[in-house]
GROMACS .gro file of C-alpha atoms in nm:
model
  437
    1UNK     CA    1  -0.436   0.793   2.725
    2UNK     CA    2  -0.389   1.103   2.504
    3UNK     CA    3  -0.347   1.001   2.107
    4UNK     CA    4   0.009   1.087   2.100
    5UNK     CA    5   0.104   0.842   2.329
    6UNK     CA    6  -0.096   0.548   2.236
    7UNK     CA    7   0.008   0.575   1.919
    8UNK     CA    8   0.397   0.577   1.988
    9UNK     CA    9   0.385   0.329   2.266
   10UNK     CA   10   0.182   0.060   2.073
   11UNK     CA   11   0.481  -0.104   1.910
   12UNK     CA   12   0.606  -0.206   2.296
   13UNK     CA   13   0.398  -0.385   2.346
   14UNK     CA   14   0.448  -0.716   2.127
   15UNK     CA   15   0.625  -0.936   2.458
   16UNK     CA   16   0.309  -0.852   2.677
   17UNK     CA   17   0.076  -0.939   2.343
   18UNK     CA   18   0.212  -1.271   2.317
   19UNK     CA   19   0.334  -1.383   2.584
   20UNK     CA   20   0.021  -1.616   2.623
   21UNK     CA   21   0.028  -1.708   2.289
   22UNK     CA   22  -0.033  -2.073   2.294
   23UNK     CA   23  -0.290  -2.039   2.590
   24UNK     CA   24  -0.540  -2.114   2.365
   25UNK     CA   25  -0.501  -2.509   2.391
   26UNK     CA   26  -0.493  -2.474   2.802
   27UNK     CA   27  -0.719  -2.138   2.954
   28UNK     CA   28  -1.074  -2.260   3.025
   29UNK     CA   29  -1.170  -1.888   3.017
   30UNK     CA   30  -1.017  -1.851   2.647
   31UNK     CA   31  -1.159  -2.211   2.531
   32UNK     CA   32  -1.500  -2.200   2.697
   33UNK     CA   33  -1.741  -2.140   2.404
   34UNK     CA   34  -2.009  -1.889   2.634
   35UNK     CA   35  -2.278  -1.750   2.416
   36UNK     CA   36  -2.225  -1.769   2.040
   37UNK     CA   37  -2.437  -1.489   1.857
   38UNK     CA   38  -2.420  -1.573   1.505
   39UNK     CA   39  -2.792  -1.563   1.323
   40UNK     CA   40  -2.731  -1.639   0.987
   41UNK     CA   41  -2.534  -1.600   0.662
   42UNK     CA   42  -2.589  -1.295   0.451
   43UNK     CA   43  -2.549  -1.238   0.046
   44UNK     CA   44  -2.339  -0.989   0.017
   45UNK     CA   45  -2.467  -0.862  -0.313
   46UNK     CA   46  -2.850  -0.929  -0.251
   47UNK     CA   47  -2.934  -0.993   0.073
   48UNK     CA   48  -3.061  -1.294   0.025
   49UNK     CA   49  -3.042  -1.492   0.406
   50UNK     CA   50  -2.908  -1.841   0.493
   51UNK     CA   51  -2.890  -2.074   0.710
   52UNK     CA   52  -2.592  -2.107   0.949
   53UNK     CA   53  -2.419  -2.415   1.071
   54UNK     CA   54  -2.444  -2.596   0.676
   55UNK     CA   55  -2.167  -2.568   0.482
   56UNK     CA   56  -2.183  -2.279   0.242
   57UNK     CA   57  -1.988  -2.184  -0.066
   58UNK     CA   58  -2.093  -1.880  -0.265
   59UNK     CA   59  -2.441  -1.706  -0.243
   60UNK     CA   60  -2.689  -1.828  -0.519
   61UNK     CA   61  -2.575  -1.521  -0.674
   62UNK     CA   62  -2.228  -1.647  -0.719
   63UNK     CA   63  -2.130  -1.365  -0.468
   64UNK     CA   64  -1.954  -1.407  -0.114
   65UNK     CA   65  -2.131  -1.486   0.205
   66UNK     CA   66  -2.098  -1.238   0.511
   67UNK     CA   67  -2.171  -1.409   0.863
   68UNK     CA   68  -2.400  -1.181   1.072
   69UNK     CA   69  -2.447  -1.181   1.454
   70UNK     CA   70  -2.674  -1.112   1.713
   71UNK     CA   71  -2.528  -0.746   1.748
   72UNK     CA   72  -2.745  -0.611   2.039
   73UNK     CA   73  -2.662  -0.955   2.214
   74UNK     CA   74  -2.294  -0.902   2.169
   75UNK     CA   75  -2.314  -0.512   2.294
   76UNK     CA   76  -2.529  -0.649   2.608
   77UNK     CA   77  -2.232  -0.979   2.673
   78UNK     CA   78  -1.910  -0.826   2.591
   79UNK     CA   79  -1.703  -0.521   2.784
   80UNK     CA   80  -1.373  -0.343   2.710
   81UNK     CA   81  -1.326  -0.452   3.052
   82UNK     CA   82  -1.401  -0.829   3.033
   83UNK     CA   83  -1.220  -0.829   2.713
   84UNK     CA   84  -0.885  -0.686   2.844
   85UNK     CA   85  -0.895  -0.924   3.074
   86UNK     CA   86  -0.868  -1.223   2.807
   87UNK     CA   87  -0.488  -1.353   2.640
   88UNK     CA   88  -0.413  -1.125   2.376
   89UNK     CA   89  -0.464  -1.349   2.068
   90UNK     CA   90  -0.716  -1.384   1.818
   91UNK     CA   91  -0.956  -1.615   1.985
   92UNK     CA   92  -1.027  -1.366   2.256
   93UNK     CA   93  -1.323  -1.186   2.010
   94UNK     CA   94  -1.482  -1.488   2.098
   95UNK     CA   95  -1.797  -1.336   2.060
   96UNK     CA   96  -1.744  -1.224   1.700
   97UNK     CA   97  -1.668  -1.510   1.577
   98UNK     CA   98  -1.814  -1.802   1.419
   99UNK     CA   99  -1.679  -2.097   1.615
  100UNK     CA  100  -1.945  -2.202   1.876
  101UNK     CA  101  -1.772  -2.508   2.032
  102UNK     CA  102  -1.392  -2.494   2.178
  103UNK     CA  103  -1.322  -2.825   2.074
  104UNK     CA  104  -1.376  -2.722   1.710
  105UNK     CA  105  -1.116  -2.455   1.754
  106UNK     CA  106  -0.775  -2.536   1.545
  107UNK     CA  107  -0.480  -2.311   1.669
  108UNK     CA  108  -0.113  -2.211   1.642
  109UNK     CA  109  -0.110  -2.001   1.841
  110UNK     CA  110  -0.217  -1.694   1.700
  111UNK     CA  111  -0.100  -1.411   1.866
  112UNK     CA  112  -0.223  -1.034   1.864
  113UNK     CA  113   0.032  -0.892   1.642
  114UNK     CA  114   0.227  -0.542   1.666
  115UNK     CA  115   0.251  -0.225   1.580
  116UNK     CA  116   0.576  -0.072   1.463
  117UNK     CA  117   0.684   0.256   1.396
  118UNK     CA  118   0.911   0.384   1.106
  119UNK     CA  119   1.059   0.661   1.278
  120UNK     CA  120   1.292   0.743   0.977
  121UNK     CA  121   1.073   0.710   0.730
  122UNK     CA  122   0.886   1.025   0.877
  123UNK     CA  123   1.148   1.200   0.943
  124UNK     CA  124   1.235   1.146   0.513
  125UNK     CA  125   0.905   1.311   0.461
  126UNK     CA  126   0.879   1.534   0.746
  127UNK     CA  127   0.589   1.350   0.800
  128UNK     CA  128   0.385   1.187   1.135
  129UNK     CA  129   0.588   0.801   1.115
  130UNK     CA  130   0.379   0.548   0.965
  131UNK     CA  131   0.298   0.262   1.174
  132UNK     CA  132   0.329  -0.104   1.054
  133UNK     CA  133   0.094  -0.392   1.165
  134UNK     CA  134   0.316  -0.714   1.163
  135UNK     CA  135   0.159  -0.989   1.007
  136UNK     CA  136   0.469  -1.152   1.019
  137UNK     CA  137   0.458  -1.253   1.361
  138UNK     CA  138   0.179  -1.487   1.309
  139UNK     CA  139   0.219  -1.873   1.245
  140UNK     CA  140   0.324  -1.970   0.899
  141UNK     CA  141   0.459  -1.622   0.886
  142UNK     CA  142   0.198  -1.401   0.754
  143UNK     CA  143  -0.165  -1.334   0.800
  144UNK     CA  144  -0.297  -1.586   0.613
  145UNK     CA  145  -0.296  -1.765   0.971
  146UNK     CA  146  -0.562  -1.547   1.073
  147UNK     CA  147  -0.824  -1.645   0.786
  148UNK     CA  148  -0.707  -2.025   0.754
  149UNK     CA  149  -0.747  -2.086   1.113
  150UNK     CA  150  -1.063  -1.969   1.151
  151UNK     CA  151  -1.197  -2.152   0.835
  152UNK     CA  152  -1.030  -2.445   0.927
  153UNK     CA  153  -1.165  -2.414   1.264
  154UNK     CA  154  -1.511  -2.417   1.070
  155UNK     CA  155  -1.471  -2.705   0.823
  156UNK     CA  156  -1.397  -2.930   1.151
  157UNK     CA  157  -1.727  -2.826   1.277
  158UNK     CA  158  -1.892  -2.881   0.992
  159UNK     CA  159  -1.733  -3.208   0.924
  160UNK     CA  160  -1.502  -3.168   0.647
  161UNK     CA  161  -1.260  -3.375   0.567
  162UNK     CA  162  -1.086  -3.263   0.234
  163UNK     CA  163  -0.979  -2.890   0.133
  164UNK     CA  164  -0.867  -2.789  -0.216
  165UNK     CA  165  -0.722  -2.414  -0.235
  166UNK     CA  166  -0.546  -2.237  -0.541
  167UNK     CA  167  -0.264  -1.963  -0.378
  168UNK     CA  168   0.023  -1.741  -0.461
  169UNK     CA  169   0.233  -1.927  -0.182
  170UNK     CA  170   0.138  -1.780   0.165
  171UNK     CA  171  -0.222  -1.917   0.233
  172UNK     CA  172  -0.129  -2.228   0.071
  173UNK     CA  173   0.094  -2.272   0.385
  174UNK     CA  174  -0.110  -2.153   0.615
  175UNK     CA  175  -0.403  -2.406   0.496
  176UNK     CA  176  -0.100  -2.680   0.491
  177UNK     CA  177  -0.069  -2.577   0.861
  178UNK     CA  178  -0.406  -2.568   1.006
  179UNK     CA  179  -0.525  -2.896   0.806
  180UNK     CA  180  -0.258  -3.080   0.958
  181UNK     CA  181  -0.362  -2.954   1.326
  182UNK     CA  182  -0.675  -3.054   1.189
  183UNK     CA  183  -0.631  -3.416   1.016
  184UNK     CA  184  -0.829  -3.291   0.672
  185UNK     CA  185  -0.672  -3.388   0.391
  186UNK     CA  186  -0.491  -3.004   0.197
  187UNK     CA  187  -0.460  -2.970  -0.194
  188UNK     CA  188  -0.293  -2.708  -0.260
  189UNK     CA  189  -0.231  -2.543  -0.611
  190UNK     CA  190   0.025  -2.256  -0.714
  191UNK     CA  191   0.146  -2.092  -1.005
  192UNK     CA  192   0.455  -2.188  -1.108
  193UNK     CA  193   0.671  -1.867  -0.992
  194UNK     CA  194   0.556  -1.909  -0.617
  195UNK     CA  195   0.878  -1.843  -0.361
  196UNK     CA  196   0.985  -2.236  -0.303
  197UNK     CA  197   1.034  -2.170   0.037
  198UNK     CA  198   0.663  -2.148   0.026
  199UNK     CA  199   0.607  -2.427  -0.197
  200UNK     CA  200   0.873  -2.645   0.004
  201UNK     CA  201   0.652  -2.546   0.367
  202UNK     CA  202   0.345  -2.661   0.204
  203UNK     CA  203   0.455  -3.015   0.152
  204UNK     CA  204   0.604  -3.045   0.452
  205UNK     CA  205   0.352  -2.963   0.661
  206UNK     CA  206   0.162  -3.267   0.500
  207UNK     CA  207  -0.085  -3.064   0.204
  208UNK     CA  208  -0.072  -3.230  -0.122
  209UNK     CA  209   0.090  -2.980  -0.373
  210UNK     CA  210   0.114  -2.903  -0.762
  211UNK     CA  211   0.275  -2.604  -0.970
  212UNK     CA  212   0.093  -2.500  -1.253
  213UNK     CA  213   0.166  -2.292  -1.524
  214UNK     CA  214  -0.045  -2.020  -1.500
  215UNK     CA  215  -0.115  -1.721  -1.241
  216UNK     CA  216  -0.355  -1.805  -0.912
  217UNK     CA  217  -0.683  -1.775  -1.119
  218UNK     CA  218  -0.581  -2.102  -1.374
  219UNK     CA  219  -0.515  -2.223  -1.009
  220UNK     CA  220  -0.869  -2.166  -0.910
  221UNK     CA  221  -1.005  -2.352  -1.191
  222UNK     CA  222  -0.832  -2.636  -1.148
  223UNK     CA  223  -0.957  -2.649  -0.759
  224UNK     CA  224  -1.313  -2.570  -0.947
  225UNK     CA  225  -1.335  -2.809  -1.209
  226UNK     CA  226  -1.210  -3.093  -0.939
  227UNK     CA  227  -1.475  -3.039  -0.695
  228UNK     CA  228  -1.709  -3.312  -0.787
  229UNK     CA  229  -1.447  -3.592  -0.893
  230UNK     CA  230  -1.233  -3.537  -0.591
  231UNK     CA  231  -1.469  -3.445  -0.347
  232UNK     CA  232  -1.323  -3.174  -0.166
  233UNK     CA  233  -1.431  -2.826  -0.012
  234UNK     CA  234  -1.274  -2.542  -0.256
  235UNK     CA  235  -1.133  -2.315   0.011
  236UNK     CA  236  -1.050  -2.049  -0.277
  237UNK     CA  237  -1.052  -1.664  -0.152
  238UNK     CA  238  -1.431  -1.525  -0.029
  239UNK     CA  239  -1.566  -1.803  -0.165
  240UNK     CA  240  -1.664  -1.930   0.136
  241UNK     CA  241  -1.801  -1.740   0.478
  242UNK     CA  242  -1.508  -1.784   0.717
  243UNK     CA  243  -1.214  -1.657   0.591
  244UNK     CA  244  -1.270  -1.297   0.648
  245UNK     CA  245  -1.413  -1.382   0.980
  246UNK     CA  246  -1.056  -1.412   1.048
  247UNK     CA  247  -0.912  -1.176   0.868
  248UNK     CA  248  -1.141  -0.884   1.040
  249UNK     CA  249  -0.944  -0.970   1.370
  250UNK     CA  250  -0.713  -0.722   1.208
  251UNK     CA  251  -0.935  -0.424   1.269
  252UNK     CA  252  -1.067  -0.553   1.591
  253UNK     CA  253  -0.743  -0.565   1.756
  254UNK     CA  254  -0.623  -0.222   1.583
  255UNK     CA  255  -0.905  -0.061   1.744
  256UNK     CA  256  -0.825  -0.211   2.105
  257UNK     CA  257  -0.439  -0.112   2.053
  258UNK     CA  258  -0.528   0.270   1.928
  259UNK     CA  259  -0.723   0.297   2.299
  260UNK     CA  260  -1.092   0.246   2.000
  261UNK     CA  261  -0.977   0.536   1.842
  262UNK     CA  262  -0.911   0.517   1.491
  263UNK     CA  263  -0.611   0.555   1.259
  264UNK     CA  264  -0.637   0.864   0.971
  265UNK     CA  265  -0.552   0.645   0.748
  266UNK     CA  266  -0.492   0.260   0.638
  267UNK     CA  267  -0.277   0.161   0.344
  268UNK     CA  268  -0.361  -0.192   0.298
  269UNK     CA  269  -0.192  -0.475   0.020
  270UNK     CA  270  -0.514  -0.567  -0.196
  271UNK     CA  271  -0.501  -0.877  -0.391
  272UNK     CA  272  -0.825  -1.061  -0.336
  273UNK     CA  273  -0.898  -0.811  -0.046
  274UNK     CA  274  -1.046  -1.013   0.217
  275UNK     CA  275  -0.857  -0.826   0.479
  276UNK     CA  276  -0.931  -0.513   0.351
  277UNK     CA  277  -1.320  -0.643   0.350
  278UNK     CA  278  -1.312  -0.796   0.665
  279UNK     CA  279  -1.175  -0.467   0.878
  280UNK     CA  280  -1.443  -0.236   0.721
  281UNK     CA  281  -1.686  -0.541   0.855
  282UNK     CA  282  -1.524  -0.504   1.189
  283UNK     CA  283  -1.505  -0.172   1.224
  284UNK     CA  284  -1.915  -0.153   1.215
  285UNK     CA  285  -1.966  -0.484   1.415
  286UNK     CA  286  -1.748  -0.241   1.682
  287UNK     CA  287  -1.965   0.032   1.654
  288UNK     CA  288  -2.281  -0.148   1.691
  289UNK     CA  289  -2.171  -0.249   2.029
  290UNK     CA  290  -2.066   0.039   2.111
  291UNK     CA  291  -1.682   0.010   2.122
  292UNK     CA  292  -1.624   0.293   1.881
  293UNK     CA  293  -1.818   0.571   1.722
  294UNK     CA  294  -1.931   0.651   1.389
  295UNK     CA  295  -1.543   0.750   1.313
  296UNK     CA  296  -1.334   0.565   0.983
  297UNK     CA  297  -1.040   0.551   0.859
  298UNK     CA  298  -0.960   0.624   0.513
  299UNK     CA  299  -0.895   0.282   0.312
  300UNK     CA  300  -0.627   0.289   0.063
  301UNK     CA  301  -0.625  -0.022  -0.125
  302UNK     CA  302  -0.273  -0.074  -0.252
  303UNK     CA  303  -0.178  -0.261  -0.600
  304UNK     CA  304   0.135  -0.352  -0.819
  305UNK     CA  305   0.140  -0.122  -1.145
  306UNK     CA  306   0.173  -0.489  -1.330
  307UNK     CA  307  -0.123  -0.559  -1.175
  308UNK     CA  308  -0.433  -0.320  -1.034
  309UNK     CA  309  -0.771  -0.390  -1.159
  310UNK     CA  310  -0.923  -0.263  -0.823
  311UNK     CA  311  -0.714   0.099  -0.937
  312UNK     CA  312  -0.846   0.090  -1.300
  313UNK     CA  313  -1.210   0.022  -1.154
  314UNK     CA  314  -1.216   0.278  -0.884
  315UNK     CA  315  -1.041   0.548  -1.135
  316UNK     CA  316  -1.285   0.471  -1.384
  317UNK     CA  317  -1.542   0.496  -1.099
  318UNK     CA  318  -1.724   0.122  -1.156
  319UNK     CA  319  -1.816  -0.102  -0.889
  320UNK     CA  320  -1.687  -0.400  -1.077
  321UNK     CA  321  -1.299  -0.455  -1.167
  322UNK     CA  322  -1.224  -0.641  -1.539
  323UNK     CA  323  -0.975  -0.899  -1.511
  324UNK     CA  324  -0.626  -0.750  -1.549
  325UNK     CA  325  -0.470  -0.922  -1.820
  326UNK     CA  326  -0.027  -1.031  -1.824
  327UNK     CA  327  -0.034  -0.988  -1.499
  328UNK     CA  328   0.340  -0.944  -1.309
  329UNK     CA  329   0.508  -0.816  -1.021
  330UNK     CA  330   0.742  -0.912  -0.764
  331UNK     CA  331   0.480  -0.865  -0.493
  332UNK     CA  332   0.363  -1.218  -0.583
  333UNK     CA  333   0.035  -1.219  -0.277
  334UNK     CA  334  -0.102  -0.899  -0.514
  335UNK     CA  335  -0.085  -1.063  -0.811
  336UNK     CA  336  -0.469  -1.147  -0.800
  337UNK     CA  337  -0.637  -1.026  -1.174
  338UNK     CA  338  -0.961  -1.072  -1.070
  339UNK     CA  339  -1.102  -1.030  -0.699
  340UNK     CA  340  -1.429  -1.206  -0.662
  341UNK     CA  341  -1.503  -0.940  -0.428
  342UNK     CA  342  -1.398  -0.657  -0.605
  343UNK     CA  343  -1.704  -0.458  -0.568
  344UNK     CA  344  -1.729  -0.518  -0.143
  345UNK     CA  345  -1.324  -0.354  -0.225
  346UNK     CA  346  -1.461  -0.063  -0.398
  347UNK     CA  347  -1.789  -0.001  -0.183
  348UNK     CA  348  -1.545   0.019   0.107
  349UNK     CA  349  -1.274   0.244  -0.062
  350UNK     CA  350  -1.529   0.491  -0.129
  351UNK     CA  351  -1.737   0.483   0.196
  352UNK     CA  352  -1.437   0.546   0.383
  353UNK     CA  353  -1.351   0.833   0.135
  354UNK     CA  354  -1.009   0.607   0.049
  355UNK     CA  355  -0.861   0.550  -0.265
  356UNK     CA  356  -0.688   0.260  -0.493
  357UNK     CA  357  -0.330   0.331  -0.577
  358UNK     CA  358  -0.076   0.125  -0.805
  359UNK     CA  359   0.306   0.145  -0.700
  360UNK     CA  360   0.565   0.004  -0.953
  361UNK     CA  361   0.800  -0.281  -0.917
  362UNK     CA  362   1.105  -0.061  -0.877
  363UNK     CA  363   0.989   0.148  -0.595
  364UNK     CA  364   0.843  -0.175  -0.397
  365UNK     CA  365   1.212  -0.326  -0.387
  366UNK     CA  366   1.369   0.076  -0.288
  367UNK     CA  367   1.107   0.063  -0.030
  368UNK     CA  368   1.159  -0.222   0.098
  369UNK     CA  369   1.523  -0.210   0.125
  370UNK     CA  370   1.525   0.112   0.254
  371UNK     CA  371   1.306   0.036   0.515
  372UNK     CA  372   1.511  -0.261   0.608
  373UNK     CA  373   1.847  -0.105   0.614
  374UNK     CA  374   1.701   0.222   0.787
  375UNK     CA  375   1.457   0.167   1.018
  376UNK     CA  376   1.510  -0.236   1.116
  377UNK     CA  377   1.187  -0.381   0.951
  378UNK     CA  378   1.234  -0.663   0.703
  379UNK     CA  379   0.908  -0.613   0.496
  380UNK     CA  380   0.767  -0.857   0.245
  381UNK     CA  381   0.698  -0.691  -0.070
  382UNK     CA  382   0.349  -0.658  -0.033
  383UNK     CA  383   0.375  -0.466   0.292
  384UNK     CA  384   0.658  -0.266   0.105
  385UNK     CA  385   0.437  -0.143  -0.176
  386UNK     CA  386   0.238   0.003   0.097
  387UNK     CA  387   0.526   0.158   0.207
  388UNK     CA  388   0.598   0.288  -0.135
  389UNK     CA  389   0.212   0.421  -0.138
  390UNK     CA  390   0.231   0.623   0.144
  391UNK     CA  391   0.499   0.782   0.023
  392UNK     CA  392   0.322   0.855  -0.338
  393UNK     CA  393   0.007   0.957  -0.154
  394UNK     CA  394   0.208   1.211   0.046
  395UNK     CA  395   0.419   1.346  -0.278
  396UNK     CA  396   0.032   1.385  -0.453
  397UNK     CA  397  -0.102   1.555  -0.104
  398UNK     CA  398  -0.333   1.211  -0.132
  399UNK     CA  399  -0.271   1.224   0.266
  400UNK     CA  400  -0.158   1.499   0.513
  401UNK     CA  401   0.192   1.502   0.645
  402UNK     CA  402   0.014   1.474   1.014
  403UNK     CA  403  -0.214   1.190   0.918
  404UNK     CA  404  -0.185   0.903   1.087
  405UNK     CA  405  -0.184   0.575   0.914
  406UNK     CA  406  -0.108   0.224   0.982
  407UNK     CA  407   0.084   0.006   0.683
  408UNK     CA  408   0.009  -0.366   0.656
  409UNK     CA  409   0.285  -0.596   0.640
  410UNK     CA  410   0.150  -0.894   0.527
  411UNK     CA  411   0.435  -1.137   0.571
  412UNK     CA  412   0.788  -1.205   0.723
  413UNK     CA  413   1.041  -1.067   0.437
  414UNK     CA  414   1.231  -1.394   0.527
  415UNK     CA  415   1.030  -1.571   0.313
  416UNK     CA  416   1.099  -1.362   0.011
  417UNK     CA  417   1.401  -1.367  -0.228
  418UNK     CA  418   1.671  -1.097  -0.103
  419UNK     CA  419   1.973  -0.948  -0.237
  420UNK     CA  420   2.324  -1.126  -0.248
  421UNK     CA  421   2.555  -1.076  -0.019
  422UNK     CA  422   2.862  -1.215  -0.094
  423UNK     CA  423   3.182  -1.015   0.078
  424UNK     CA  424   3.443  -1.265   0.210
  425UNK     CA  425   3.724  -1.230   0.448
  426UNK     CA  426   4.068  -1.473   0.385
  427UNK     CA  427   4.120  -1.529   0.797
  428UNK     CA  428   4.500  -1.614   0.676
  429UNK     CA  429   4.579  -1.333   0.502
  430UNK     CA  430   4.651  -0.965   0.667
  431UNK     CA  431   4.282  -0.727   0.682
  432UNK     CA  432   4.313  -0.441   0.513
  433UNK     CA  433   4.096  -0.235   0.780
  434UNK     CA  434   4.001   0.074   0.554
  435UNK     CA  435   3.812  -0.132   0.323
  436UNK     CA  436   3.555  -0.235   0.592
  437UNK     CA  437   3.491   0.134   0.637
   0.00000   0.00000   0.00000
């Protein structure tokens, strides 16, 4: 199929994507486990090898584990054909992943999520439409689904029974979610600004959950510094193996829906980054079996102006980002002020040939209401700051106006705070008709 069309026609395609969606639980050629390739767990900063199949935090380095596989096993088990044959959801990379038994697999129903073009927003710019990839169509609402199922999937197989987590609201739910599917016990810890709807969807889907006055890292030391007196598994971001094991799904399935050929450019919200992390991972993995060539996309890792230590760091060119101090902005899943995998972050940006970029509060909420008002997409205001990127990389000739590039929405905008609307109608008294105009 020529470029042009795949890349217009991929947004149709969400009823055929999911219609399946909770096959998982029932298709013996989805839930048979087949040949699982994983080797062995990888430092990401030294190298250093471990074992797989023991539970794992960081690396003896302090530094995130990467989960490598039997690549030349995969490339010799696993066809574009046999794979477009499978329901389109997340457990069809089967191969790729680190579950090796179906009955450890925990699932929503995690469905291979759109792509959605912004038609108008082009035509503002005289530009090639953007395309957004819908996170919001997952369970719990955003793509924190993807990450938490797949770690959850992995603490059941490795027998744990307790799960501690710090969050700014959406992974916290998702966690909530998948440890109930689960039966582990969820902890779940939040600053004290997190949306209530996500702090009310935690509880009741069964975690255990505290505000605390302080941003997600004051979070993460609480979940720390109660490891050994309550026992549990600290589920925090990248500091364990799994969670970007999920989150790479992203780039695996953008691949299959651009026909393997890749995007110009991705504009992705970067808080703690795993996703951003996790599709560079996948991207390779693809190429080493031969799904795709030696082509990348640009990586554009998008931050809040209140808060973009991953900007600071790559304009100052170091591999390391300093924690960002009063951190704020409305785009509360950003709002991370220091990445424990900053530098994997950076060495992608620039491998790719990327860039960081910081968008400000003001032109988040314009984007996103824009967006919604113009083109029919409810963003959350993560995916809207990567709205309001593209934009500024296009005004700075950052990107060409025929580039294409695929935005990241994160999350549902339902789950976000929106603007009042409060016009009434009296159904007793006469309608003055003009004024609806």
């Amino acid at each position: 199929m020529p470029r042009e069309d795949v890349w217009l026609a991929s947004d149709l395609r969400i009823a055929a994507d999911c219609r399946r969606r909770l096959s998982i639980l029932h298709d013996d050629n989805l839930t048979a486990a087949g040949p699982n390739f994983v080797t062995h767990l990888e430092c990401s900063e030294t190298g250093e090898l471990y074992e797989a199949d023991v539970v794992h935090g960081l690396s003896a380095a302090g530094k995130p584990l990467l989960v490598r596989y039997d690549l030349d096993g995969v490339r010799g088990a696993l066809t574009k054909a046999a794979l477009a044959g499978r329901p389109r959801d997340m457990w069809r990379w089967r191969e790729l992943l680190p579950v090796r038994s179906a009955e450890s697999i925990v699932s929503l129903g995690e469905c291979e999520t759109p792509l959605i073009a912004l038609p108008r927003l082009g035509a503002r710019h005289s530009a090639t439409p953007p395309v957004v990839k819908d996170e919001g169509r997952l369970p719990t609402g955003s793509f924190k689904a993807r990450g938490l199922a797949m770690a959850v999937s992995m603490a059941k197989a490795l027998g744990i029974g307790r799960i501690a987590m710090p969050t700014n609201g959406n992974a916290g739910a998702a966690l909530a979610a998948y440890c109930a599917a689960a039966g582990i016990e969820a902890f779940v810890f939040c600053p004290d600004d997190t949306p209530e709807v996500n702090v009310r969807e935690i509880a009741l889907q069964g975690a255990k959950v505290w505000r605390v006055n302080g941003l997600i890292g004051d979070c993460g030391a609480i979940v720390g510094a109660g490891r050994q007196a309550m026992d549990w598994f600290d589920l925090s971001t990248l500091k364990e193996p799994y969670r970007i094991e999920g989150k790479k799904t992203m780039g695996l399935e953008l691949a299959e829906q651009l026909d393997w050929q890749m995007p110009d450019v991705i504009f992705y919200p970067t808080g703690g980054g795993t996703g951003l992390i996790g599709m560079w991972k996948a991207f390779a993995e693809l190429e080493a079996i031969g799904f795709i060539g030696p082509e990348r996309p640009r990586m554009v890792a998008v931050q809040a102006s209140g808060c973009a230590p991953i900007v600071r760091a790559w304009e100052a060119g170091e591999r390391h980002a300093a924690k960002w101090e009063d951190a704020h902005t409305v785009a509360a899943g950003i709002r991370v002020p220091a990445a424990i995998g900053d530098f994997l972050i950076l060495d992608a940006v620039r491998e790719a040939g990327g860039f960081a970029i910081a968008v400000d509060d003001g032109a988040i909420i314009e984007a996103r209401d824009r967006i919604a008002a113009t083109d029919g997409l409810l963003l959350c205001p993560e995916g809207a700051a990567t709205a309001a990127a593209w934009e500024v990389a296009l005004d700075q000739g950052l990107i060409g106006k025929d580039d294409r590039c695929v935005l990241f929405n994160c999350a549902t905008g339902l789950k976000y705070p929106m603007p009042e609307a409060n016009a009434t109608l009296d159904q007793f008294q006469p309608i003055a008709w003009d004024t609806l105009r």
